[in-house]
PDB file of C-alpha atoms in Angstrom:
ATOM      1  CA  SER E   1      74.545 183.747 -24.155  1.00  0.00           C
ATOM      2  CA  PHE E   2      77.259 183.121 -26.970  1.00  0.00           C
ATOM      3  CA  ASP E   3      74.542 181.108 -28.681  1.00  0.00           C
ATOM      4  CA  ALA E   4      71.176 182.597 -27.949  1.00  0.00           C
ATOM      5  CA  SER E   5      68.967 179.699 -29.610  1.00  0.00           C
ATOM      6  CA  SER E   6      70.798 177.111 -27.113  1.00  0.00           C
ATOM      7  CA  LYS E   7      68.747 175.307 -24.873  1.00  0.00           C
ATOM      8  CA  ILE E   8      71.713 174.320 -22.611  1.00  0.00           C
ATOM      9  CA  PRO E   9      73.091 177.155 -20.403  1.00  0.00           C
ATOM     10  CA  THR E  10      76.893 177.554 -20.892  1.00  0.00           C
ATOM     11  CA  PRO E  11      78.028 180.302 -18.639  1.00  0.00           C
ATOM     12  CA  ASN E  12      81.757 179.446 -18.663  1.00  0.00           C
ATOM     13  CA  LEU E  13      82.028 179.006 -22.314  1.00  0.00           C
ATOM     14  CA  ASP E  14      80.002 182.318 -22.752  1.00  0.00           C
ATOM     15  CA  TYR E  15      82.619 184.060 -20.482  1.00  0.00           C
ATOM     16  CA  LEU E  16      85.422 182.638 -22.572  1.00  0.00           C
ATOM     17  CA  ALA E  17      83.999 183.538 -25.901  1.00  0.00           C
ATOM     18  CA  SER E  18      83.091 187.128 -24.592  1.00  0.00           C
ATOM     19  CA  ASP E  19      86.900 187.624 -23.453  1.00  0.00           C
ATOM     20  CA  GLY E  20      88.650 186.003 -26.017  1.00  0.00           C
ATOM     21  CA  THR E  21      88.752 184.828 -29.635  1.00  0.00           C
ATOM     22  CA  VAL E  22      85.964 182.809 -31.074  1.00  0.00           C
ATOM     23  CA  PHE E  23      86.500 180.865 -34.324  1.00  0.00           C
ATOM     24  CA  LEU E  24      83.031 180.308 -36.134  1.00  0.00           C
ATOM     25  CA  ASP E  25      84.486 178.727 -39.213  1.00  0.00           C
ATOM     26  CA  ALA E  26      86.890 175.658 -38.916  1.00  0.00           C
ATOM     27  CA  HIS E  27      88.375 173.379 -41.615  1.00  0.00           C
ATOM     28  CA  SER E  28      90.396 169.915 -41.570  1.00  0.00           C
ATOM     29  CA  SER E  29      92.788 169.109 -43.954  1.00  0.00           C
ATOM     30  CA  SER E  30      91.225 165.544 -43.836  1.00  0.00           C
ATOM     31  CA  GLY E  31      88.116 163.888 -42.870  1.00  0.00           C
ATOM     32  CA  ILE E  32      89.999 160.874 -41.124  1.00  0.00           C
ATOM     33  CA  CYS E  33      92.100 160.999 -37.811  1.00  0.00           C
ATOM     34  CA  SER E  34      95.790 160.518 -38.622  1.00  0.00           C
ATOM     35  CA  PRO E  35      96.308 162.928 -41.607  1.00  0.00           C
ATOM     36  CA  SER E  36      94.173 165.684 -39.928  1.00  0.00           C
ATOM     37  CA  ARG E  37      95.962 165.207 -36.628  1.00  0.00           C
ATOM     38  CA  HIS E  38      99.248 165.494 -38.308  1.00  0.00           C
ATOM     39  CA  ALA E  39      98.556 168.528 -40.331  1.00  0.00           C
ATOM     40  CA  PHE E  40      97.224 170.180 -36.939  1.00  0.00           C
ATOM     41  CA  LEU E  41     100.352 169.488 -35.141  1.00  0.00           C
ATOM     42  CA  THR E  42     102.888 170.286 -37.629  1.00  0.00           C
ATOM     43  CA  GLY E  43     100.934 172.990 -39.483  1.00  0.00           C
ATOM     44  CA  ARG E  44     101.689 171.307 -42.666  1.00  0.00           C
ATOM     45  CA  TYR E  45      99.345 169.593 -45.115  1.00  0.00           C
ATOM     46  CA  HIS E  46      99.261 165.910 -44.736  1.00  0.00           C
ATOM     47  CA  TRP E  47      99.671 165.057 -48.518  1.00  0.00           C
ATOM     48  CA  ARG E  48     103.161 166.910 -48.232  1.00  0.00           C
ATOM     49  CA  SER E  49     104.245 164.466 -45.759  1.00  0.00           C
ATOM     50  CA  LYS E  50     102.684 161.519 -47.763  1.00  0.00           C
ATOM     51  CA  ILE E  51      99.847 160.494 -44.950  1.00  0.00           C
ATOM     52  CA  PHE E  52      96.685 159.870 -47.001  1.00  0.00           C
ATOM     53  CA  ASP E  53      95.117 157.462 -44.787  1.00  0.00           C
ATOM     54  CA  HIS E  54      94.578 156.513 -41.157  1.00  0.00           C
ATOM     55  CA  LEU E  55      97.487 154.367 -39.712  1.00  0.00           C
ATOM     56  CA  GLY E  56      96.732 150.913 -39.020  1.00  0.00           C
ATOM     57  CA  SER E  57      97.599 148.478 -36.372  1.00  0.00           C
ATOM     58  CA  TYR E  58     101.266 149.274 -34.923  1.00  0.00           C
ATOM     59  CA  GLY E  59     101.942 152.218 -37.493  1.00  0.00           C
ATOM     60  CA  GLN E  60     105.290 153.698 -37.486  1.00  0.00           C
ATOM     61  CA  PRO E  61     105.968 157.358 -36.795  1.00  0.00           C
ATOM     62  CA  THR E  62     104.491 160.067 -39.075  1.00  0.00           C
ATOM     63  CA  ILE E  63     106.448 162.927 -37.780  1.00  0.00           C
ATOM     64  CA  GLY E  64     110.215 163.434 -37.666  1.00  0.00           C
ATOM     65  CA  THR E  65     111.754 164.074 -34.401  1.00  0.00           C
ATOM     66  CA  SER E  66     113.242 167.374 -36.304  1.00  0.00           C
ATOM     67  CA  ARG E  67     109.848 168.684 -37.343  1.00  0.00           C
ATOM     68  CA  LEU E  68     108.452 171.497 -35.384  1.00  0.00           C
ATOM     69  CA  THR E  69     105.124 170.866 -33.740  1.00  0.00           C
ATOM     70  CA  ILE E  70     102.755 172.984 -31.701  1.00  0.00           C
ATOM     71  CA  PRO E  71     103.784 171.362 -28.486  1.00  0.00           C
ATOM     72  CA  LYS E  72     107.526 172.026 -29.346  1.00  0.00           C
ATOM     73  CA  MET E  73     106.888 175.596 -30.268  1.00  0.00           C
ATOM     74  CA  LEU E  74     104.975 176.124 -27.062  1.00  0.00           C
ATOM     75  CA  LYS E  75     107.981 174.589 -24.886  1.00  0.00           C
ATOM     76  CA  GLU E  76     110.179 176.930 -26.561  1.00  0.00           C
ATOM     77  CA  VAL E  77     108.317 180.082 -24.984  1.00  0.00           C
ATOM     78  CA  GLY E  78     108.025 178.454 -21.444  1.00  0.00           C
ATOM     79  CA  TYR E  79     104.950 176.186 -21.812  1.00  0.00           C
ATOM     80  CA  HIS E  80     104.438 172.875 -20.198  1.00  0.00           C
ATOM     81  CA  THR E  81     102.653 170.583 -22.535  1.00  0.00           C
ATOM     82  CA  ALA E  82     100.461 167.272 -22.339  1.00  0.00           C
ATOM     83  CA  LEU E  83      98.488 165.267 -24.473  1.00  0.00           C
ATOM     84  CA  ILE E  84      95.481 163.106 -22.769  1.00  0.00           C
ATOM     85  CA  GLY E  85      93.777 160.956 -25.314  1.00  0.00           C
ATOM     86  CA  LYS E  86      94.267 159.324 -28.702  1.00  0.00           C
ATOM     87  CA  TRP E  87      97.544 159.742 -30.307  1.00  0.00           C
ATOM     88  CA  HIS E  88      97.335 157.631 -33.408  1.00  0.00           C
ATOM     89  CA  LEU E  89     100.406 159.219 -35.238  1.00  0.00           C
ATOM     90  CA  GLY E  90     102.510 156.154 -34.814  1.00  0.00           C
ATOM     91  CA  TRP E  91     105.338 154.815 -32.477  1.00  0.00           C
ATOM     92  CA  ASP E  92     108.641 153.060 -33.090  1.00  0.00           C
ATOM     93  CA  TRP E  93     107.046 149.548 -32.477  1.00  0.00           C
ATOM     94  CA  ASN E  94     110.010 147.638 -33.999  1.00  0.00           C
ATOM     95  CA  ALA E  95     112.040 148.880 -30.633  1.00  0.00           C
ATOM     96  CA  ILE E  96     110.103 146.593 -28.485  1.00  0.00           C
ATOM     97  CA  LYS E  97     109.463 143.634 -30.859  1.00  0.00           C
ATOM     98  CA  LYS E  98     111.001 140.648 -29.490  1.00  0.00           C
ATOM     99  CA  LYS E  99     114.105 139.285 -31.512  1.00  0.00           C
ATOM    100  CA  GLY E 100     113.412 136.851 -34.514  1.00  0.00           C
ATOM    101  CA  ARG E 101     109.314 137.845 -34.273  1.00  0.00           C
ATOM    102  CA  LYS E 102     107.946 138.987 -37.557  1.00  0.00           C
ATOM    103  CA  SER E 103     104.116 139.233 -37.082  1.00  0.00           C
ATOM    104  CA  LYS E 104     102.260 141.677 -34.926  1.00  0.00           C
ATOM    105  CA  TYR E 105     100.693 140.040 -32.303  1.00  0.00           C
ATOM    106  CA  PRO E 106     100.717 141.174 -28.734  1.00  0.00           C
ATOM    107  CA  ASN E 107     103.017 138.215 -27.500  1.00  0.00           C
ATOM    108  CA  ASP E 108     105.456 139.612 -30.202  1.00  0.00           C
ATOM    109  CA  PHE E 109     106.565 142.745 -28.189  1.00  0.00           C
ATOM    110  CA  ASN E 110     108.210 143.252 -24.856  1.00  0.00           C
ATOM    111  CA  TRP E 111     105.618 145.613 -23.265  1.00  0.00           C
ATOM    112  CA  ASN E 112     107.868 146.560 -20.205  1.00  0.00           C
ATOM    113  CA  GLN E 113     110.319 148.381 -22.571  1.00  0.00           C
ATOM    114  CA  LYS E 114     110.293 152.027 -23.332  1.00  0.00           C
ATOM    115  CA  ILE E 115     108.227 152.556 -26.625  1.00  0.00           C
ATOM    116  CA  PRO E 116     110.128 155.437 -28.795  1.00  0.00           C
ATOM    117  CA  GLY E 117     108.791 157.429 -31.374  1.00  0.00           C
ATOM    118  CA  GLY E 118     105.361 158.454 -29.943  1.00  0.00           C
ATOM    119  CA  PRO E 119     103.882 161.770 -28.515  1.00  0.00           C
ATOM    120  CA  ILE E 120     106.882 162.534 -26.266  1.00  0.00           C
ATOM    121  CA  GLU E 121     109.654 161.806 -28.923  1.00  0.00           C
ATOM    122  CA  GLN E 122     108.035 162.778 -32.134  1.00  0.00           C
ATOM    123  CA  GLY E 123     105.196 165.165 -30.885  1.00  0.00           C
ATOM    124  CA  GLY E 124     107.231 166.891 -28.288  1.00  0.00           C
ATOM    125  CA  TYR E 125     104.920 166.894 -25.438  1.00  0.00           C
ATOM    126  CA  ASP E 126     106.146 166.979 -21.709  1.00  0.00           C
ATOM    127  CA  TYR E 127     103.589 164.476 -20.790  1.00  0.00           C
ATOM    128  CA  TYR E 128     101.065 161.758 -22.303  1.00  0.00           C
ATOM    129  CA  PHE E 129      98.627 159.528 -21.139  1.00  0.00           C
ATOM    130  CA  GLY E 130      96.032 157.738 -23.447  1.00  0.00           C
ATOM    131  CA  GLU E 131      95.652 155.170 -26.149  1.00  0.00           C
ATOM    132  CA  ASP E 132      97.211 154.736 -29.609  1.00  0.00           C
ATOM    133  CA  VAL E 133      93.607 154.181 -31.284  1.00  0.00           C
ATOM    134  CA  ILE E 134      90.796 152.558 -29.447  1.00  0.00           C
ATOM    135  CA  ASN E 135      89.823 150.270 -32.294  1.00  0.00           C
ATOM    136  CA  PHE E 136      93.358 148.696 -33.258  1.00  0.00           C
ATOM    137  CA  PRO E 137      95.664 146.694 -30.972  1.00  0.00           C
ATOM    138  CA  PRO E 138      97.375 146.818 -28.954  1.00  0.00           C
ATOM    139  CA  TYR E 139      94.329 147.807 -26.910  1.00  0.00           C
ATOM    140  CA  CYS E 140      96.249 149.392 -23.862  1.00  0.00           C
ATOM    141  CA  TRP E 141      96.722 152.743 -22.096  1.00  0.00           C
ATOM    142  CA  PHE E 142     100.017 154.588 -22.397  1.00  0.00           C
ATOM    143  CA  GLU E 143     101.722 157.030 -19.938  1.00  0.00           C
ATOM    144  CA  ASN E 144     104.472 158.761 -21.557  1.00  0.00           C
ATOM    145  CA  GLU E 145     106.475 155.983 -23.281  1.00  0.00           C
ATOM    146  CA  HIS E 146     105.484 153.175 -21.366  1.00  0.00           C
ATOM    147  CA  VAL E 147     102.495 150.854 -21.026  1.00  0.00           C
ATOM    148  CA  TYR E 148     100.312 152.047 -18.288  1.00  0.00           C
ATOM    149  CA  GLY E 149     100.839 149.817 -15.127  1.00  0.00           C
ATOM    150  CA  LYS E 150     103.748 148.059 -16.575  1.00  0.00           C
ATOM    151  CA  GLU E 151     107.295 148.452 -15.013  1.00  0.00           C
ATOM    152  CA  PRO E 152     109.845 150.429 -17.134  1.00  0.00           C
TER     153      PRO E 152
END
């Protein structure tokens, strides 16, 4: 077993560990989600991109479309990429804001439109399914660049 002191058998993980690379010491550039996620995807310290805190509700994109990310790098060598889960690195919410609306209430946005600036456009993923962040609005699921279940 990879961890002989474990009371939980993990034969598949043990196999992967015996036939691959094992990391025993890992670090994060930040103790909160947005900066550490940004650093992991871009290989760039979060403070160099001036991301010091988590994004609040309806945060704007933090990774420029020209910035190389792990998914973009993998696609360059033939991989297909997907992200399932929490994104929390911003979207271009202003692109779907209804004309003349200044607040950030759900009725201020057109949820049937494509939402640019998310994991497909700035992250470089081929496919995305998940939520922006579970404890902030808009409290919905996304598939690629649309609210899940809405007609694009």
